[in-house]
Amino acid sequence: MSVRSRTRPLVPALLSAALLTAGCAGQEDAESGPENPSSSATPHGYVEGATEAAEQQSRLLLGDPGTGDTRVLDLITGKIHDTARRAGVTELTTDGRFGYFHGADGTHVLDSGAWMVDHGDHVHYYRAKIQEVGELPGGPGTSIRSDAGATVVTAADGTADVHSRADLEKGTLGTPARLPGTYAGPVVPYAEHLIALTRDGDAPAKVAVLDRSGKRVAAPESECEDPRGDAVTRRGVVLGCADGALLVREDDGTFTAEKITYGEGVPKKERAARFRHRPDSSTLTAAAGGNAVWVLDVTKRAWTRVETGPVVAANTAGEGSPLLVLETDGALHGYDMSTGEETAVTEPLLTDVPEAAIGAAPAPVIEVDRSRAYLNDPAGRRVYEIDYNDALRVARTFDLDIRPSLMAETGR
């Protein structure tokens, strides 16, 4: 593995730790007292079996569908961990901590041992041991969505099971609860509820807000024809539709659904169908056919189409950052999302690039966090770490013993 230094200054790291401790201490003081004498015995943010850190503890989950080999790359230490071989895996997804290796006969769950907890005014970062959790039923078309309390597995036939997040954190799948009815897309945990799409016959799908047992508690006026793609942002849940997107929000217990249209008719093959973004960012990217990328600014409720050239993968860290696009020339290109101007380009990083548009499996992907982007090179058996704030400089290159055709980042 060749490494170029990514070490951050010691003083800011210590300052971050001090601020984290101070912020949590204030909450701890508020929670302690005669009625809660035990609070001082368990520090705020304490998680049994985990170590808390002052900085993000990112790890990359990697998979080789050809051999079934999998790895976990710790981006803090640079160490590569072997994990169980999984034959027949065709897709890898994550919820920020757990990796879901999707196959023909089911989905294997791996605890990456890296995650964050956002308290709004401060964030906790944790690292723990990597562990196998178990096998979820469901073949192709199964989707998995999570929040801090629940993990929902929606099968291709529209049935959905809710797993307790606490069970997964203990290393077991537990006993799931089946939601009543069937759904027209993934059921998404949000704001201590579940956001679902229901359909009556051939009519367009509509949003239903469910409690965690599956009881409908709200039905914002909405229609979503040909639903494809979803994402959770700080502004709410985004659902892709034929004419744009639906934004489902919660404000003081009230749920609303707002349409963000393209503004004009878009051919089916050029509609956004699968969103990519930095977790918690409100700027989403998606394919706009084979030679352009959609950028959806959820805050501004606006779509922008960026003409790029033949696209393999795309992503962005959000406002103020470039749109990152891997094109079929094997180079990573940076674009200004507001003007569409190309601002930077690397030398060709991948020599064997699939002639496929964004989202095609197992095409390479771009994972983005608050300071770096990661690009997997299956043919070259490596992963590139990119400093997207420094003209797409290659900060580190990680050489591997497998073809990392599948990749997902945790700990963000």
CSV table of C-alpha atoms in Angstrom, one decimal:
chain,number,residue,atom,x,y,z
A,1,MET,CA,0.0,0.0,0.0
A,2,SER,CA,1.4,3.4,-0.9
A,3,VAL,CA,0.4,6.2,1.4
A,4,ARG,CA,0.7,10.0,1.2
A,5,SER,CA,0.3,11.6,4.5
A,6,ARG,CA,-3.2,12.5,5.6
A,7,THR,CA,-2.2,13.3,9.2
A,8,ARG,CA,-4.1,16.3,10.6
A,9,PRO,CA,-2.6,18.9,13.0
A,10,LEU,CA,-2.6,17.7,16.6
A,11,VAL,CA,-3.9,20.9,18.2
A,12,PRO,CA,-7.2,20.9,16.2
A,13,ALA,CA,-7.8,17.3,17.0
A,14,LEU,CA,-7.3,18.0,20.7
A,15,LEU,CA,-9.5,21.0,20.5
A,16,SER,CA,-12.2,18.9,18.9
A,17,ALA,CA,-12.0,16.4,21.7
A,18,ALA,CA,-12.1,19.2,24.3
A,19,LEU,CA,-15.2,20.8,22.7
A,20,LEU,CA,-16.8,17.4,22.4
A,21,THR,CA,-16.2,16.7,26.0
A,22,ALA,CA,-17.3,20.2,27.1
A,23,GLY,CA,-20.5,20.0,25.1
A,24,CYS,CA,-21.4,16.6,26.4
A,25,ALA,CA,-20.5,17.5,29.9
A,26,GLY,CA,-23.0,20.3,29.8
A,27,GLN,CA,-25.7,17.8,28.9
A,28,GLU,CA,-24.4,15.4,31.5
A,29,ASP,CA,-24.7,18.1,34.2
A,30,ALA,CA,-28.2,18.9,33.1
A,31,GLU,CA,-29.2,15.2,33.3
A,32,SER,CA,-27.6,14.5,36.7
A,33,GLY,CA,-29.1,15.4,40.1
A,34,PRO,CA,-31.0,13.9,43.0
A,35,GLU,CA,-33.6,12.3,40.7
A,36,ASN,CA,-30.9,10.8,38.4
A,37,PRO,CA,-28.0,10.0,40.6
A,38,SER,CA,-26.6,7.3,38.4
A,39,SER,CA,-26.0,9.5,35.4
A,40,SER,CA,-22.4,10.4,36.5
A,41,ALA,CA,-21.5,6.8,36.6
A,42,THR,CA,-22.0,6.4,32.8
A,43,PRO,CA,-20.5,9.1,30.8
A,44,HIS,CA,-22.7,10.8,28.2
A,45,GLY,CA,-22.2,9.0,24.9
A,46,TYR,CA,-20.8,5.9,26.4
A,47,VAL,CA,-21.4,2.8,24.3
A,48,GLU,CA,-20.4,-0.6,25.7
A,49,GLY,CA,-17.7,-2.3,23.7
A,50,ALA,CA,-16.9,0.8,21.6
A,51,THR,CA,-14.2,3.5,21.8
A,52,GLU,CA,-15.2,7.1,21.3
A,53,ALA,CA,-13.0,9.3,19.1
A,54,ALA,CA,-12.8,13.0,18.3
A,55,GLU,CA,-12.8,12.5,14.6
A,56,GLN,CA,-14.7,10.5,12.0
A,57,GLN,CA,-13.6,6.8,12.0
A,58,SER,CA,-14.2,5.8,8.4
A,59,ARG,CA,-13.9,2.3,7.0
A,60,LEU,CA,-14.4,1.0,3.5
A,61,LEU,CA,-16.3,-2.3,2.9
A,62,LEU,CA,-15.1,-4.0,-0.2
A,63,GLY,CA,-16.3,-7.0,-2.1
A,64,ASP,CA,-15.2,-9.1,-5.1
A,65,PRO,CA,-18.3,-10.7,-6.7
A,66,GLY,CA,-16.1,-13.0,-8.8
A,67,THR,CA,-14.4,-14.8,-5.9
A,68,GLY,CA,-16.7,-13.9,-3.0
A,69,ASP,CA,-13.8,-12.4,-1.1
A,70,THR,CA,-14.5,-9.4,1.1
A,71,ARG,CA,-12.4,-6.9,3.0
A,72,VAL,CA,-12.7,-4.0,5.4
A,73,LEU,CA,-10.2,-1.2,4.9
A,74,ASP,CA,-9.7,1.0,8.0
A,75,LEU,CA,-9.0,4.5,6.7
A,76,ILE,CA,-7.6,5.7,10.0
A,77,THR,CA,-4.9,3.0,10.4
A,78,GLY,CA,-4.6,1.8,6.8
A,79,LYS,CA,-5.1,-1.8,8.0
A,80,ILE,CA,-7.0,-4.2,5.9
A,81,HIS,CA,-9.2,-6.8,7.6
A,82,ASP,CA,-10.3,-10.1,6.1
A,83,THR,CA,-13.9,-10.9,6.4
A,84,ALA,CA,-16.0,-14.0,5.5
A,85,ARG,CA,-16.2,-15.0,1.9
A,86,ARG,CA,-19.7,-14.6,0.4
A,87,ALA,CA,-20.4,-16.3,-2.9
A,88,GLY,CA,-23.0,-14.8,-5.3
A,89,VAL,CA,-23.0,-11.3,-3.9
A,90,THR,CA,-24.1,-8.7,-6.6
A,91,GLU,CA,-24.6,-5.5,-4.6
A,92,LEU,CA,-23.3,-3.8,-1.5
A,93,THR,CA,-25.2,-1.1,0.4
A,94,THR,CA,-24.7,0.5,3.9
A,95,ASP,CA,-26.6,2.6,6.4
A,96,GLY,CA,-23.5,4.2,7.8
A,97,ARG,CA,-22.5,1.3,10.1
A,98,PHE,CA,-23.7,-2.0,8.8
A,99,GLY,CA,-22.8,-3.4,5.4
A,100,TYR,CA,-25.4,-5.3,3.5
A,101,PHE,CA,-24.0,-7.8,0.9
A,102,HIS,CA,-27.0,-8.6,-1.4
A,103,GLY,CA,-27.1,-12.0,-3.2
A,104,ALA,CA,-29.5,-14.2,-5.0
A,105,ASP,CA,-30.6,-16.1,-1.9
A,106,GLY,CA,-30.4,-13.4,0.8
A,107,THR,CA,-28.4,-10.5,2.3
A,108,HIS,CA,-25.5,-10.9,4.6
A,109,VAL,CA,-25.2,-8.3,7.4
A,110,LEU,CA,-21.7,-7.2,8.5
A,111,ASP,CA,-21.1,-4.8,11.4
A,112,SER,CA,-18.2,-2.6,10.2
A,113,GLY,CA,-17.5,-1.3,13.7
A,114,ALA,CA,-17.5,2.3,12.7
A,115,TRP,CA,-20.3,4.8,13.1
A,116,MET,CA,-21.4,8.2,14.2
A,117,VAL,CA,-24.2,9.6,16.4
A,118,ASP,CA,-25.5,13.1,15.6
A,119,HIS,CA,-27.0,14.9,18.6
A,120,GLY,CA,-27.6,18.1,16.5
A,121,ASP,CA,-25.2,20.4,18.4
A,122,HIS,CA,-22.4,17.8,18.6
A,123,VAL,CA,-21.4,14.5,17.1
A,124,HIS,CA,-20.0,11.3,18.6
A,125,TYR,CA,-17.7,9.1,16.6
A,126,TYR,CA,-17.2,5.4,17.5
A,127,ARG,CA,-15.0,2.5,16.6
A,128,ALA,CA,-15.4,-1.1,17.6
A,129,LYS,CA,-14.6,-4.6,16.4
A,130,ILE,CA,-15.8,-5.8,13.1
A,131,GLN,CA,-18.3,-8.7,13.4
A,132,GLU,CA,-20.6,-10.8,11.3
A,133,VAL,CA,-24.3,-10.4,12.2
A,134,GLY,CA,-26.2,-12.9,10.1
A,135,GLU,CA,-28.3,-13.6,7.0
A,136,LEU,CA,-31.5,-11.7,6.0
A,137,PRO,CA,-33.9,-13.5,3.7
A,138,GLY,CA,-34.8,-11.9,0.3
A,139,GLY,CA,-33.2,-12.1,-3.1
A,140,PRO,CA,-32.8,-9.6,-5.9
A,141,GLY,CA,-34.7,-6.4,-5.4
A,142,THR,CA,-34.5,-6.4,-1.6
A,143,SER,CA,-33.8,-2.9,-0.1
A,144,ILE,CA,-32.7,-2.0,3.4
A,145,ARG,CA,-33.2,1.4,5.0
A,146,SER,CA,-32.3,2.3,8.6
A,147,ASP,CA,-32.2,5.0,11.3
A,148,ALA,CA,-31.1,4.9,14.9
A,149,GLY,CA,-34.1,2.8,16.0
A,150,ALA,CA,-35.1,0.6,13.2
A,151,THR,CA,-33.9,-1.3,10.1
A,152,VAL,CA,-36.5,-2.0,7.5
A,153,VAL,CA,-36.1,-4.8,4.9
A,154,THR,CA,-38.4,-4.3,1.9
A,155,ALA,CA,-38.6,-7.3,-0.4
A,156,ALA,CA,-39.2,-7.2,-4.2
A,157,ASP,CA,-42.8,-8.2,-3.6
A,158,GLY,CA,-43.5,-5.1,-1.5
A,159,THR,CA,-43.6,-6.8,1.9
A,160,ALA,CA,-41.6,-5.2,4.7
A,161,ASP,CA,-40.1,-6.4,8.0
A,162,VAL,CA,-38.9,-4.1,10.8
A,163,HIS,CA,-35.8,-5.1,12.8
A,164,SER,CA,-34.8,-3.5,16.0
A,165,ARG,CA,-31.6,-1.5,15.5
A,166,ALA,CA,-30.6,-2.5,19.1
A,167,ASP,CA,-30.6,-6.1,18.1
A,168,LEU,CA,-28.2,-5.5,15.2
A,169,GLU,CA,-25.9,-3.5,17.4
A,170,LYS,CA,-25.8,-6.6,19.8
A,171,GLY,CA,-24.7,-8.8,16.8
A,172,THR,CA,-28.1,-10.5,16.2
A,173,LEU,CA,-30.9,-10.0,13.7
A,174,GLY,CA,-33.6,-10.6,16.4
A,175,THR,CA,-37.2,-11.3,15.5
A,176,PRO,CA,-38.6,-8.8,12.9
A,177,ALA,CA,-42.1,-7.5,12.9
A,178,ARG,CA,-44.0,-7.7,9.5
A,179,LEU,CA,-45.7,-4.5,8.4
A,180,PRO,CA,-49.3,-4.9,7.2
A,181,GLY,CA,-49.9,-4.7,3.4
A,182,THR,CA,-47.4,-4.2,0.6
A,183,TYR,CA,-45.5,-1.1,-0.6
A,184,ALA,CA,-44.5,0.4,-3.9
A,185,GLY,CA,-40.9,1.0,-2.9
A,186,PRO,CA,-38.5,0.9,0.0
A,187,VAL,CA,-40.0,1.7,3.4
A,188,VAL,CA,-37.8,4.5,4.9
A,189,PRO,CA,-37.4,5.2,8.6
A,190,TYR,CA,-37.6,8.9,9.3
A,191,ALA,CA,-38.5,11.1,12.3
A,192,GLU,CA,-39.4,8.1,14.5
A,193,HIS,CA,-41.9,7.0,11.8
A,194,LEU,CA,-41.8,5.1,8.5
A,195,ILE,CA,-42.3,6.8,5.1
A,196,ALA,CA,-43.9,4.4,2.6
A,197,LEU,CA,-45.4,4.6,-0.9
A,198,THR,CA,-48.7,2.8,-1.4
A,199,ARG,CA,-50.5,2.1,-4.6
A,200,ASP,CA,-54.2,1.4,-5.5
A,201,GLY,CA,-54.2,-0.6,-8.7
A,202,ASP,CA,-52.7,1.3,-11.6
A,203,ALA,CA,-53.0,4.7,-9.9
A,204,PRO,CA,-49.8,6.7,-9.1
A,205,ALA,CA,-48.3,5.8,-5.7
A,206,LYS,CA,-49.0,8.0,-2.7
A,207,VAL,CA,-47.1,8.7,0.5
A,208,ALA,CA,-48.2,7.1,3.7
A,209,VAL,CA,-46.7,8.0,7.1
A,210,LEU,CA,-46.7,4.9,9.4
A,211,ASP,CA,-45.8,4.5,13.0
A,212,ARG,CA,-43.2,1.8,13.8
A,213,SER,CA,-45.9,-0.9,14.0
A,214,GLY,CA,-47.2,-0.1,10.5
A,215,LYS,CA,-50.3,1.9,11.5
A,216,ARG,CA,-51.0,4.8,9.2
A,217,VAL,CA,-50.9,8.1,11.1
A,218,ALA,CA,-50.8,10.6,8.2
A,219,ALA,CA,-51.3,10.7,4.5
A,220,PRO,CA,-49.9,13.9,3.0
A,221,GLU,CA,-51.5,14.9,-0.3
A,222,SER,CA,-49.2,13.6,-2.9
A,223,GLU,CA,-48.7,11.5,-6.0
A,224,CYS,CA,-45.6,9.8,-7.3
A,225,GLU,CA,-45.8,8.1,-10.7
A,226,ASP,CA,-43.1,5.5,-11.4
A,227,PRO,CA,-41.3,5.8,-8.1
A,228,ARG,CA,-37.5,5.1,-8.3
A,229,GLY,CA,-34.8,6.2,-5.9
A,230,ASP,CA,-34.9,7.6,-2.4
A,231,ALA,CA,-32.6,9.4,0.0
A,232,VAL,CA,-32.7,10.8,3.5
A,233,THR,CA,-31.4,14.3,3.9
A,234,ARG,CA,-31.4,16.9,6.7
A,235,ARG,CA,-34.4,18.5,4.9
A,236,GLY,CA,-36.4,15.3,4.8
A,237,VAL,CA,-36.9,12.2,2.7
A,238,VAL,CA,-36.6,12.5,-1.1
A,239,LEU,CA,-38.5,10.1,-3.3
A,240,GLY,CA,-37.8,10.0,-7.1
A,241,CYS,CA,-40.8,10.3,-9.3
A,242,ALA,CA,-41.5,10.5,-13.1
A,243,ASP,CA,-41.8,14.3,-13.0
A,244,GLY,CA,-39.1,15.0,-10.4
A,245,ALA,CA,-39.1,14.3,-6.7
A,246,LEU,CA,-41.3,14.3,-3.6
A,247,LEU,CA,-39.8,15.8,-0.5
A,248,VAL,CA,-41.5,14.4,2.7
A,249,ARG,CA,-40.8,16.5,5.8
A,250,GLU,CA,-41.7,16.5,9.4
A,251,ASP,CA,-42.1,19.7,11.4
A,252,ASP,CA,-43.3,19.6,15.0
A,253,GLY,CA,-45.1,16.3,14.4
A,254,THR,CA,-46.8,17.4,11.1
A,255,PHE,CA,-45.8,15.6,7.9
A,256,THR,CA,-46.0,17.3,4.5
A,257,ALA,CA,-45.1,16.2,0.9
A,258,GLU,CA,-43.8,18.8,-1.6
A,259,LYS,CA,-43.1,18.1,-5.3
A,260,ILE,CA,-39.9,19.3,-6.8
A,261,THR,CA,-40.4,19.0,-10.5
A,262,TYR,CA,-37.9,19.0,-13.3
A,263,GLY,CA,-39.7,21.9,-14.8
A,264,GLU,CA,-40.1,20.2,-18.2
A,265,GLY,CA,-40.8,16.7,-19.5
A,266,VAL,CA,-37.8,14.3,-19.1
A,267,PRO,CA,-37.6,11.1,-21.1
A,268,LYS,CA,-37.7,8.0,-18.9
A,269,LYS,CA,-34.1,7.0,-19.6
A,270,GLU,CA,-32.9,10.4,-18.4
A,271,ARG,CA,-34.9,10.5,-15.1
A,272,ALA,CA,-33.1,10.4,-11.8
A,273,ALA,CA,-33.4,6.7,-10.6
A,274,ARG,CA,-30.7,6.3,-8.0
A,275,PHE,CA,-29.4,9.0,-5.8
A,276,ARG,CA,-25.8,9.4,-4.5
A,277,HIS,CA,-24.8,11.9,-1.9
A,278,ARG,CA,-22.7,12.5,1.2
A,279,PRO,CA,-24.8,11.3,4.2
A,280,ASP,CA,-26.7,14.2,5.8
A,281,SER,CA,-26.0,16.5,2.8
A,282,SER,CA,-29.0,18.1,1.0
A,283,THR,CA,-27.4,18.0,-2.4
A,284,LEU,CA,-28.1,14.8,-4.4
A,285,THR,CA,-26.7,13.5,-7.6
A,286,ALA,CA,-28.2,11.0,-10.1
A,287,ALA,CA,-27.9,9.9,-13.7
A,288,ALA,CA,-29.4,12.1,-16.4
A,289,GLY,CA,-28.9,9.6,-19.2
A,290,GLY,CA,-25.5,8.5,-20.2
A,291,ASN,CA,-23.8,11.9,-20.7
A,292,ALA,CA,-25.0,14.2,-18.0
A,293,VAL,CA,-25.7,14.2,-14.2
A,294,TRP,CA,-28.7,15.6,-12.3
A,295,VAL,CA,-27.9,17.7,-9.2
A,296,LEU,CA,-30.9,18.2,-6.9
A,297,ASP,CA,-30.4,21.0,-4.3
A,298,VAL,CA,-33.1,20.1,-1.8
A,299,THR,CA,-32.7,23.3,0.1
A,300,LYS,CA,-33.4,25.4,-2.9
A,301,ARG,CA,-35.9,22.9,-4.3
A,302,ALA,CA,-34.1,23.0,-7.7
A,303,TRP,CA,-32.7,20.6,-10.2
A,304,THR,CA,-29.6,21.3,-12.3
A,305,ARG,CA,-28.6,19.2,-15.3
A,306,VAL,CA,-24.8,19.2,-15.7
A,307,GLU,CA,-23.5,18.1,-19.1
A,308,THR,CA,-20.4,16.0,-18.5
A,309,GLY,CA,-19.7,13.4,-21.2
A,310,PRO,CA,-19.9,9.6,-20.8
A,311,VAL,CA,-20.6,8.9,-17.1
A,312,VAL,CA,-19.7,5.9,-15.0
A,313,ALA,CA,-20.1,7.2,-11.5
A,314,ALA,CA,-20.9,10.6,-9.8
A,315,ASN,CA,-21.2,12.1,-6.3
A,316,THR,CA,-20.7,15.3,-4.4
A,317,ALA,CA,-20.0,16.5,-0.8
A,318,GLY,CA,-22.6,19.2,-1.2
A,319,GLU,CA,-22.8,22.9,-1.6
A,320,GLY,CA,-19.4,24.6,-2.1
A,321,SER,CA,-17.8,21.3,-3.3
A,322,PRO,CA,-17.4,20.1,-6.9
A,323,LEU,CA,-19.5,17.5,-8.6
A,324,LEU,CA,-17.3,14.5,-9.0
A,325,VAL,CA,-17.7,12.4,-12.1
A,326,LEU,CA,-15.8,9.3,-13.2
A,327,GLU,CA,-16.0,9.3,-17.0
A,328,THR,CA,-15.3,6.5,-19.5
A,329,ASP,CA,-11.8,8.0,-20.1
A,330,GLY,CA,-10.9,6.6,-16.7
A,331,ALA,CA,-10.3,10.0,-15.2
A,332,LEU,CA,-12.1,11.8,-12.3
A,333,HIS,CA,-13.5,15.1,-13.4
A,334,GLY,CA,-14.7,18.0,-11.2
A,335,TYR,CA,-17.5,20.3,-12.2
A,336,ASP,CA,-18.9,23.5,-10.8
A,337,MET,CA,-22.5,22.5,-10.0
A,338,SER,CA,-23.9,26.0,-10.6
A,339,THR,CA,-22.2,26.8,-13.9
A,340,GLY,CA,-21.5,23.3,-15.3
A,341,GLU,CA,-17.9,24.3,-15.9
A,342,GLU,CA,-15.2,21.7,-15.6
A,343,THR,CA,-12.8,22.8,-12.9
A,344,ALA,CA,-10.4,20.0,-12.5
A,345,VAL,CA,-9.5,16.6,-13.9
A,346,THR,CA,-7.1,13.8,-12.9
A,347,GLU,CA,-4.9,11.7,-15.1
A,348,PRO,CA,-6.6,8.4,-16.1
A,349,LEU,CA,-6.9,6.5,-12.8
A,350,LEU,CA,-8.8,3.4,-14.2
A,351,THR,CA,-7.6,1.6,-17.3
A,352,ASP,CA,-10.5,-0.8,-17.6
A,353,VAL,CA,-13.7,1.3,-17.4
A,354,PRO,CA,-17.1,-0.3,-18.1
A,355,GLU,CA,-19.1,1.3,-20.9
A,356,ALA,CA,-22.0,1.8,-18.5
A,357,ALA,CA,-23.9,4.7,-17.1
A,358,ILE,CA,-24.1,5.7,-13.4
A,359,GLY,CA,-25.7,3.1,-11.1
A,360,ALA,CA,-25.0,0.1,-13.2
A,361,ALA,CA,-23.6,-2.8,-11.1
A,362,PRO,CA,-20.9,-3.6,-10.6
A,363,ALA,CA,-19.6,-0.3,-12.0
A,364,PRO,CA,-17.1,1.7,-9.8
A,365,VAL,CA,-18.6,4.1,-7.3
A,366,ILE,CA,-17.5,7.3,-5.7
A,367,GLU,CA,-17.9,7.5,-1.9
A,368,VAL,CA,-17.7,11.0,-0.3
A,369,ASP,CA,-17.2,12.2,3.2
A,370,ARG,CA,-16.5,15.6,4.8
A,371,SER,CA,-12.9,15.8,3.5
A,372,ARG,CA,-12.2,13.0,1.1
A,373,ALA,CA,-13.6,11.0,-1.8
A,374,TYR,CA,-12.9,7.3,-2.5
A,375,LEU,CA,-12.9,5.7,-5.9
A,376,ASN,CA,-12.5,1.9,-6.4
A,377,ASP,CA,-10.5,0.5,-9.3
A,378,PRO,CA,-11.5,-3.2,-9.6
A,379,ALA,CA,-9.1,-4.0,-12.5
A,380,GLY,CA,-6.2,-2.4,-10.8
A,381,ARG,CA,-7.0,-3.9,-7.4
A,382,ARG,CA,-6.8,-0.6,-5.6
A,383,VAL,CA,-8.8,2.2,-4.0
A,384,TYR,CA,-7.9,5.9,-4.5
A,385,GLU,CA,-8.4,8.5,-1.9
A,386,ILE,CA,-9.1,11.9,-3.4
A,387,ASP,CA,-8.7,15.4,-1.8
A,388,TYR,CA,-11.6,17.0,-3.7
A,389,ASN,CA,-10.8,20.4,-2.2
A,390,ASP,CA,-7.3,20.4,-3.7
A,391,ALA,CA,-7.8,20.1,-7.4
A,392,LEU,CA,-8.7,16.3,-7.1
A,393,ARG,CA,-5.3,15.5,-5.7
A,394,VAL,CA,-4.7,11.8,-5.1
A,395,ALA,CA,-3.9,11.8,-1.4
A,396,ARG,CA,-3.4,8.0,-0.9
A,397,THR,CA,-3.6,4.8,-2.9
A,398,PHE,CA,-4.5,1.6,-1.2
A,399,ASP,CA,-3.3,-1.6,-3.0
A,400,LEU,CA,-5.5,-4.7,-2.4
A,401,ASP,CA,-5.3,-8.5,-2.9
A,402,ILE,CA,-8.9,-8.6,-4.4
A,403,ARG,CA,-10.8,-6.9,-7.1
A,404,PRO,CA,-12.9,-4.3,-5.1
A,405,SER,CA,-15.8,-4.2,-7.6
A,406,LEU,CA,-18.2,-3.4,-4.6
A,407,MET,CA,-17.4,-0.6,-2.2
A,408,ALA,CA,-19.3,1.3,0.6
A,409,GLU,CA,-18.0,3.7,3.3
A,410,THR,CA,-19.1,3.5,6.9
A,411,GLY,CA,-18.4,5.7,9.9
A,412,ARG,CA,-19.8,8.9,8.4
